[in-house]
Amino acid sequence: MTSAVQDLIFSALDTFRIELPSWGFANTGTRFGKFVQAGAATSIEEKFADAGEVNRLTGAAPTVALHVLWDLPNGVADVSAIKALEAKYGIKAGSINPNLFQDQAYKFGSIANPSAEVREIAVSHLLESVELARRLGSRDISIWDSDGSNYPGTQSIRRRIEWTQDALSRTHAALAPGQRLLVEYKPFEPAFYHTDIADWGMALMLAYKAGPQAKVLVDTGHHYVGQNIEQIVAWLLHLNMLGGFHFNDRKYADDDLTLGSIDPYQVFRIFHELLSDGGSATQEVAFMIDQSHNLKGKMEAAVQTVVTAQELYARAALVDRTQLAELQDSVNLVAAEELFRGAFWTDVRPVVREWRRARNLPVDPLAELYASGYVEATEAERGKSNAGSVSRYA
Ligand code: PSV
Ligand code: MN
């Protein structure tokens, strides 16, 4: 490869950062069951330890997203412990995720529950989440509103829009300067007839109305099959309303599979949109992972994800956008497509290895994970807490 290619890849990787989810290291399952892993993190400290290790291996994951009820169950009283973990493991708290789906009170909704009392519980949780983010120095509060209904006619869709808007506007009003409210959407699950924030249009309008610090969060698993996600990304960039991503992959619905495992070309196309204005958008947009590995080892999955994201981002950086624009303008379809596909099919892995070497990072993060003995050590340490667990190496 030429040194121009190497320069492009090196400078892309020097700025590329992606956030790990704390919940990606803990035991999770499907609706049908959970296969408990001996090495899964059983405490917030173990989640920080795992995230710190993935960052050590990849050099690209310096923050960990926290889910309030799972990671800060005592609210602000937990902040000093989190700060101590940040210092110990060399990794910072990232986005703060309120939990509007777990409390028994939310059976018929949280911020759009027909009960004003329940709506207040939900809004106070959002306000507390903003405060937690402020104390932790976190820029983003990522809201996923799971509310909706299962049967036609059983809820007023329009009144619920008003309640949802009201909660988001009140939360926005509590933001400190520099903080952002990210509004995530999802077409279905857990609600199966209607979801209050079902697509990017609804998220966009709610964010617009909430205020200037609100943006849209795109979870790549939250679209109907066949939907053109990069077009949504292009629109949100055009409107300066793209707040961030929850990356994962899917075949059917919200499958939470490893990024790029099913459709790496889609991730490449999304990165291309982000880089199409010279990459300035990527400075503001939060790249976060939202995956849940029920079968794979969690550390291996996290390393695979970060490495795949780096490789696909490097490939997108290779698109010659000046030449592509000329080919687009002259409607040279095949040449434009070949240029685009050519970047996608370039094997960037040798240059990515060179970049790792130059930055004093392990040249092969997955091999280094195995060589380090980290997984065996954590399995031995945590096996007892993960009662009935299965070893990664069993
Ligand atoms: C919901 O499916 C979601 O994508 C939201 O981002 C949640 O916060 C996350 O997964 C974990 O449940
Ligand atoms: Mn998500």
Coordinates of C-alpha atoms and ligand atoms in Angstrom, one line a residue:
M1 CA 0.0 0.0 0.0
T2 CA 1.2 3.5 -0.7
S3 CA 2.2 5.9 2.0
A4 CA -0.8 8.1 1.2
V5 CA -3.1 5.2 2.1
Q6 CA -1.1 4.6 5.2
D7 CA -1.5 8.3 6.2
L8 CA -5.2 8.2 5.6
I9 CA -5.7 5.1 7.8
F10 CA -3.3 6.3 10.5
S11 CA -5.1 9.7 10.8
A12 CA -8.5 8.0 10.8
L13 CA -7.5 5.6 13.6
D14 CA -5.8 8.3 15.6
T15 CA -9.2 10.0 16.2
F16 CA -11.5 7.0 16.2
R17 CA -13.1 6.2 19.6
I18 CA -16.0 3.9 20.5
E19 CA -17.7 3.5 23.8
L20 CA -18.2 0.2 25.5
P21 CA -21.5 -0.7 27.3
S22 CA -21.1 -1.7 30.9
W23 CA -24.0 -4.2 30.4
G24 CA -22.0 -5.9 27.6
F25 CA -19.7 -7.4 30.3
A26 CA -22.5 -8.7 32.6
N27 CA -24.7 -11.8 32.2
T28 CA -27.5 -11.2 29.9
G29 CA -29.9 -13.5 28.1
T30 CA -32.9 -13.7 25.8
R31 CA -36.6 -13.9 26.7
F32 CA -36.1 -17.6 26.9
G33 CA -33.2 -17.9 29.3
K34 CA -29.7 -16.9 30.3
F35 CA -26.5 -18.9 29.9
V36 CA -24.4 -17.7 32.8
Q37 CA -20.7 -17.2 32.0
A38 CA -18.1 -17.9 34.6
G39 CA -16.1 -14.7 33.6
A40 CA -19.0 -12.3 33.4
A41 CA -18.7 -9.1 35.4
T42 CA -20.8 -9.3 38.6
S43 CA -20.1 -5.8 40.0
I44 CA -19.4 -2.3 38.7
E45 CA -15.7 -2.7 39.6
E46 CA -15.5 -5.8 37.4
K47 CA -17.2 -4.0 34.5
F48 CA -14.6 -1.2 34.8
A49 CA -11.8 -3.8 34.9
D50 CA -13.1 -5.5 31.7
A51 CA -13.7 -2.2 29.9
G52 CA -10.2 -1.0 31.0
E53 CA -8.7 -4.2 29.6
V54 CA -10.5 -3.8 26.2
N55 CA -9.2 -0.3 26.1
R56 CA -5.6 -1.5 26.9
L57 CA -5.9 -4.0 24.0
T58 CA -7.4 -1.7 21.4
G59 CA -6.5 1.9 22.4
A60 CA -9.8 3.0 21.1
A61 CA -12.4 2.5 23.9
P62 CA -11.6 5.0 26.7
T63 CA -15.2 5.3 28.0
V64 CA -17.8 3.0 29.3
A65 CA -21.6 3.7 29.1
L66 CA -23.4 3.3 32.4
H67 CA -27.0 2.2 32.9
V68 CA -28.3 4.1 36.0
L69 CA -30.2 1.3 37.8
W70 CA -27.7 -1.4 37.0
D71 CA -24.5 0.6 37.7
L72 CA -25.5 3.5 40.1
P73 CA -28.3 1.9 42.1
N74 CA -27.8 4.4 44.9
G75 CA -27.8 7.4 42.6
V76 CA -25.5 10.3 43.5
A77 CA -24.2 8.3 46.5
D78 CA -22.4 6.1 44.0
V79 CA -20.6 8.9 42.2
S80 CA -17.4 8.9 44.3
A81 CA -17.0 5.1 43.9
I82 CA -17.3 5.5 40.1
K83 CA -14.6 8.2 40.1
A84 CA -12.3 5.9 42.1
L85 CA -12.9 3.2 39.5
E86 CA -12.1 5.6 36.7
A87 CA -8.8 6.4 38.3
K88 CA -8.0 2.8 39.0
Y89 CA -8.8 1.4 35.6
G90 CA -7.9 4.3 33.4
I91 CA -11.2 4.5 31.8
K92 CA -14.0 7.2 32.1
A93 CA -17.7 7.0 32.6
G94 CA -19.3 7.8 29.3
S95 CA -23.0 8.2 28.4
I96 CA -25.5 7.9 31.2
N97 CA -28.5 5.7 30.4
P98 CA -31.6 6.2 32.5
N99 CA -33.8 3.2 33.0
L100 CA -37.5 3.7 32.1
F101 CA -38.3 0.0 31.6
Q102 CA -37.6 -2.0 34.7
D103 CA -39.6 -0.6 37.6
Q104 CA -42.8 -2.4 38.4
A105 CA -44.5 1.0 38.3
Y106 CA -43.8 1.2 34.5
K107 CA -46.0 -1.8 33.5
F108 CA -48.2 0.6 31.5
G109 CA -45.5 3.1 30.7
S110 CA -43.1 5.5 32.2
I111 CA -43.0 9.0 30.9
A112 CA -46.3 8.4 29.0
N113 CA -48.0 6.3 31.7
P114 CA -51.7 7.4 32.0
S115 CA -51.0 7.9 35.7
A116 CA -49.6 11.4 36.4
E117 CA -48.0 9.9 39.5
V118 CA -46.0 7.3 37.5
R119 CA -45.0 10.0 35.0
E120 CA -43.6 12.0 37.8
I121 CA -41.5 9.0 39.1
A122 CA -40.1 8.6 35.6
V123 CA -39.3 12.3 35.1
S124 CA -37.6 12.5 38.5
H125 CA -35.5 9.5 37.4
L126 CA -34.5 11.4 34.2
L127 CA -33.7 14.5 36.3
E128 CA -31.6 12.5 38.6
S129 CA -29.8 11.0 35.6
V130 CA -28.9 14.5 34.4
E131 CA -27.5 15.3 37.8
L132 CA -25.5 12.0 37.8
A133 CA -24.1 12.8 34.4
R134 CA -23.2 16.3 35.5
R135 CA -21.3 15.0 38.6
L136 CA -19.5 12.4 36.5
G137 CA -18.6 15.0 33.8
S138 CA -20.5 13.0 31.2
R139 CA -21.7 14.9 28.2
D140 CA -24.6 12.6 27.1
I141 CA -27.8 11.3 28.7
S142 CA -29.1 8.6 26.3
I143 CA -32.8 8.0 26.7
W144 CA -34.5 4.9 25.5
D145 CA -38.2 5.2 26.1
S146 CA -39.7 1.7 25.9
D147 CA -43.3 2.9 26.3
G148 CA -46.1 1.9 24.0
S149 CA -49.1 -0.4 24.0
N150 CA -49.9 -3.9 22.9
Y151 CA -53.5 -3.6 21.6
P152 CA -55.2 -1.1 19.3
G153 CA -57.6 1.3 21.0
T154 CA -56.2 0.7 24.5
Q155 CA -54.2 3.9 24.7
S156 CA -54.4 7.4 23.3
I157 CA -51.5 7.7 21.0
R158 CA -51.9 11.5 20.8
R159 CA -52.1 12.1 24.5
R160 CA -49.0 10.0 25.0
I161 CA -47.1 12.2 22.4
E162 CA -47.9 15.2 24.7
W163 CA -46.7 13.4 27.8
T164 CA -43.5 12.2 26.1
Q165 CA -42.8 15.7 24.8
D166 CA -43.4 17.2 28.2
A167 CA -41.0 14.8 30.0
L168 CA -38.2 15.3 27.4
S169 CA -38.7 19.1 27.5
R170 CA -38.5 19.1 31.3
T171 CA -35.3 17.0 31.2
H172 CA -33.8 19.2 28.6
A173 CA -34.5 22.3 30.8
A174 CA -32.3 20.6 33.5
L175 CA -29.2 20.1 31.3
A176 CA -26.1 22.0 32.1
P177 CA -24.3 23.8 29.2
G178 CA -22.4 21.3 27.1
Q179 CA -24.6 18.4 28.1
R180 CA -26.8 16.6 25.5
L181 CA -30.0 14.7 25.6
L182 CA -29.9 11.8 23.1
V183 CA -33.3 10.4 22.0
E184 CA -33.3 6.8 20.9
Y185 CA -36.0 5.2 18.9
K186 CA -37.1 1.6 18.3
P187 CA -40.0 0.3 16.2
F188 CA -41.2 -2.5 18.6
E189 CA -40.3 -4.6 21.6
P190 CA -41.3 -4.6 24.4
A191 CA -44.5 -2.9 23.1
F192 CA -45.9 -4.8 20.1
Y193 CA -48.8 -2.6 18.8
H194 CA -47.4 0.9 19.0
T195 CA -44.2 2.4 20.5
D196 CA -44.3 6.0 21.6
I197 CA -40.9 6.8 19.9
A198 CA -40.9 4.3 17.1
D199 CA -38.7 5.8 14.4
W200 CA -36.2 8.6 13.6
G201 CA -38.9 11.0 12.6
M202 CA -40.6 10.9 16.0
A203 CA -37.3 11.1 17.8
L204 CA -36.3 14.0 15.6
M205 CA -39.4 16.0 16.3
L206 CA -39.3 15.3 20.0
A207 CA -35.6 16.3 20.1
Y208 CA -36.3 19.5 18.1
K209 CA -39.1 20.5 20.4
A210 CA -37.2 19.6 23.6
G211 CA -34.4 22.2 22.8
P212 CA -31.1 22.8 21.1
Q213 CA -29.1 20.3 23.3
A214 CA -31.3 17.4 22.2
K215 CA -30.2 15.1 19.4
V216 CA -31.2 11.7 17.9
L217 CA -29.5 8.5 18.8
V218 CA -29.4 5.8 16.1
D219 CA -29.3 2.2 17.3
T220 CA -28.4 0.2 14.2
G221 CA -30.6 -2.7 15.5
H222 CA -33.7 -0.6 15.8
H223 CA -35.0 -0.5 12.2
Y224 CA -37.2 -2.6 10.0
V225 CA -35.4 -5.0 7.8
G226 CA -34.5 -3.3 4.5
Q227 CA -34.5 0.3 5.9
N228 CA -31.8 2.4 4.6
I229 CA -29.9 3.4 7.8
E230 CA -27.2 5.5 6.1
Q231 CA -29.9 7.6 4.5
I232 CA -31.3 8.4 8.0
V233 CA -27.7 9.2 9.0
A234 CA -27.3 11.6 6.0
W235 CA -30.5 13.4 6.9
L236 CA -29.6 13.7 10.6
L237 CA -26.2 15.0 9.6
H238 CA -27.8 17.5 7.2
L239 CA -30.0 18.8 10.1
N240 CA -27.2 18.7 12.6
M241 CA -29.4 16.4 14.7
L242 CA -27.2 13.3 14.8
G243 CA -26.2 12.7 18.4
G244 CA -24.7 9.3 18.3
F245 CA -25.0 5.6 17.6
H246 CA -25.6 2.4 19.4
F247 CA -23.7 0.0 17.2
N248 CA -24.5 -3.7 16.9
D249 CA -25.6 -6.0 14.1
R250 CA -28.8 -7.9 13.4
K251 CA -30.4 -10.3 11.0
Y252 CA -34.0 -10.0 12.1
A253 CA -34.8 -7.5 14.8
D254 CA -32.9 -6.0 17.8
D255 CA -30.6 -9.0 17.8
D256 CA -27.6 -7.2 19.5
L257 CA -25.0 -9.2 17.6
T258 CA -21.4 -8.2 17.1
L259 CA -21.0 -5.1 14.9
G260 CA -20.3 -6.1 11.3
S261 CA -20.9 -9.8 11.8
I262 CA -23.9 -9.9 9.5
D263 CA -23.5 -6.9 7.3
P264 CA -20.2 -5.1 7.4
Y265 CA -21.0 -3.2 4.2
Q266 CA -23.8 -1.4 6.1
V267 CA -21.4 -0.2 8.8
F268 CA -19.0 0.9 6.0
R269 CA -21.8 2.9 4.3
I270 CA -22.7 4.6 7.6
F271 CA -19.1 5.5 8.2
H272 CA -18.9 6.9 4.7
E273 CA -21.8 9.2 5.3
L274 CA -20.1 10.4 8.5
L275 CA -16.8 11.0 6.7
S276 CA -18.4 12.6 3.6
D277 CA -18.0 16.2 4.9
G278 CA -14.4 15.6 5.7
G279 CA -15.1 13.9 9.0
S280 CA -15.9 17.0 11.1
A281 CA -19.2 15.4 12.1
T282 CA -17.4 12.5 13.8
Q283 CA -16.0 14.9 16.4
E284 CA -19.4 15.5 17.9
V285 CA -21.2 12.2 17.2
A286 CA -20.9 9.6 20.0
F287 CA -20.0 6.1 18.8
M288 CA -21.3 3.7 21.3
I289 CA -21.8 -0.1 21.3
D290 CA -25.0 -1.6 22.5
Q291 CA -24.6 -5.4 22.3
S292 CA -25.4 -8.3 24.5
H293 CA -23.5 -11.6 24.1
N294 CA -25.4 -14.5 25.4
L295 CA -23.2 -17.2 23.8
K296 CA -19.9 -15.6 22.9
G297 CA -17.3 -14.8 25.6
K298 CA -17.9 -11.1 26.5
M299 CA -14.3 -10.0 26.4
E300 CA -13.7 -11.6 23.0
A301 CA -16.9 -10.1 21.7
A302 CA -15.9 -6.6 22.9
V303 CA -12.5 -6.9 21.4
Q304 CA -13.8 -8.2 18.1
T305 CA -16.3 -5.3 18.0
V306 CA -13.8 -2.5 18.5
V307 CA -11.3 -4.1 16.1
T308 CA -14.0 -4.5 13.4
A309 CA -15.2 -0.9 13.9
Q310 CA -11.6 0.3 13.5
E311 CA -11.2 -1.7 10.3
L312 CA -14.5 -0.6 8.8
Y313 CA -13.8 3.0 9.7
A314 CA -10.3 2.8 8.1
R315 CA -11.9 1.3 5.0
A316 CA -14.4 4.2 4.8
A317 CA -11.5 6.6 5.2
L318 CA -10.1 5.3 1.9
V319 CA -13.0 6.5 -0.3
D320 CA -11.6 9.2 -2.5
R321 CA -14.5 11.6 -2.1
T322 CA -13.2 14.2 -4.5
Q323 CA -13.1 11.6 -7.3
L324 CA -16.3 10.1 -6.2
A325 CA -18.1 13.5 -6.4
E326 CA -16.8 13.9 -10.0
L327 CA -18.1 10.5 -11.0
Q328 CA -21.4 11.1 -9.3
D329 CA -21.8 14.5 -11.1
S330 CA -20.9 12.9 -14.5
V331 CA -23.3 10.1 -13.6
N332 CA -20.6 7.5 -14.2
L333 CA -22.5 4.8 -12.4
V334 CA -20.2 1.9 -12.7
A335 CA -17.0 3.8 -12.0
A336 CA -18.5 5.5 -9.0
E337 CA -19.7 2.1 -7.6
E338 CA -16.4 0.5 -8.3
L339 CA -14.6 3.3 -6.5
F340 CA -16.9 2.9 -3.5
R341 CA -16.8 -0.9 -3.4
G342 CA -13.0 -0.8 -4.0
A343 CA -12.5 0.9 -0.7
F344 CA -14.8 -1.5 1.1
W345 CA -12.9 -4.5 -0.3
T346 CA -9.5 -3.2 0.6
D347 CA -7.8 -5.4 3.2
V348 CA -6.7 -2.7 5.6
R349 CA -5.6 -5.1 8.3
P350 CA -1.8 -5.0 7.5
V351 CA -1.9 -1.2 7.8
V352 CA -4.1 -1.3 11.0
R353 CA -1.4 -3.7 12.5
E354 CA 1.3 -1.2 11.5
W355 CA -0.8 1.6 13.2
R356 CA -1.0 -0.5 16.4
R357 CA 2.7 -1.1 16.4
A358 CA 3.4 2.6 15.9
R359 CA 1.1 3.5 18.8
N360 CA 2.6 0.9 21.1
L361 CA -0.6 -1.2 21.2
P362 CA -0.8 -5.0 20.9
V363 CA -0.5 -5.8 17.2
D364 CA -3.3 -8.4 17.5
P365 CA -5.7 -7.5 20.3
L366 CA -7.6 -10.8 20.3
A367 CA -4.4 -12.9 20.4
E368 CA -3.1 -10.6 23.2
L369 CA -6.3 -11.2 25.1
Y370 CA -5.8 -15.0 24.9
A371 CA -2.1 -14.7 25.7
S372 CA -2.7 -12.4 28.7
G373 CA -4.7 -15.1 30.6
Y374 CA -7.3 -12.4 31.5
V375 CA -10.3 -14.6 30.7
E376 CA -9.1 -17.6 32.7
A377 CA -8.1 -15.3 35.6
T378 CA -11.5 -13.6 35.7
E379 CA -13.3 -17.0 35.4
A380 CA -11.4 -18.3 38.4
E381 CA -12.1 -15.1 40.4
R382 CA -15.8 -14.7 39.5
G383 CA -16.9 -18.3 39.0
K384 CA -18.4 -18.5 42.5
S385 CA -20.5 -15.4 42.1
N386 CA -21.7 -16.7 38.7
A387 CA -23.4 -19.7 40.2
G388 CA -24.2 -22.5 37.8
S389 CA -22.0 -20.8 35.2
V390 CA -20.2 -22.3 32.2
S391 CA -16.5 -21.7 31.6
R392 CA -15.5 -20.1 28.4
Y393 CA -13.1 -23.0 28.0
A394 CA -15.4 -25.8 29.1
Ligands
PSV1 C1 -33.1 -1.2 24.0 O1 -33.3 -2.3 23.1 C2 -31.7 -0.7 24.0 O2 -31.2 -0.5 22.7 C3 -31.6 0.6 24.8 O3 -30.5 1.4 24.3 C4 -31.2 0.2 26.2 O4 -30.7 1.1 27.0 C5 -30.3 -1.0 25.9 O5 -30.8 -1.6 24.7 C6 -30.0 -1.9 27.0 O6 -31.2 -2.6 27.3
MN2 MN -29.7 0.9 22.2

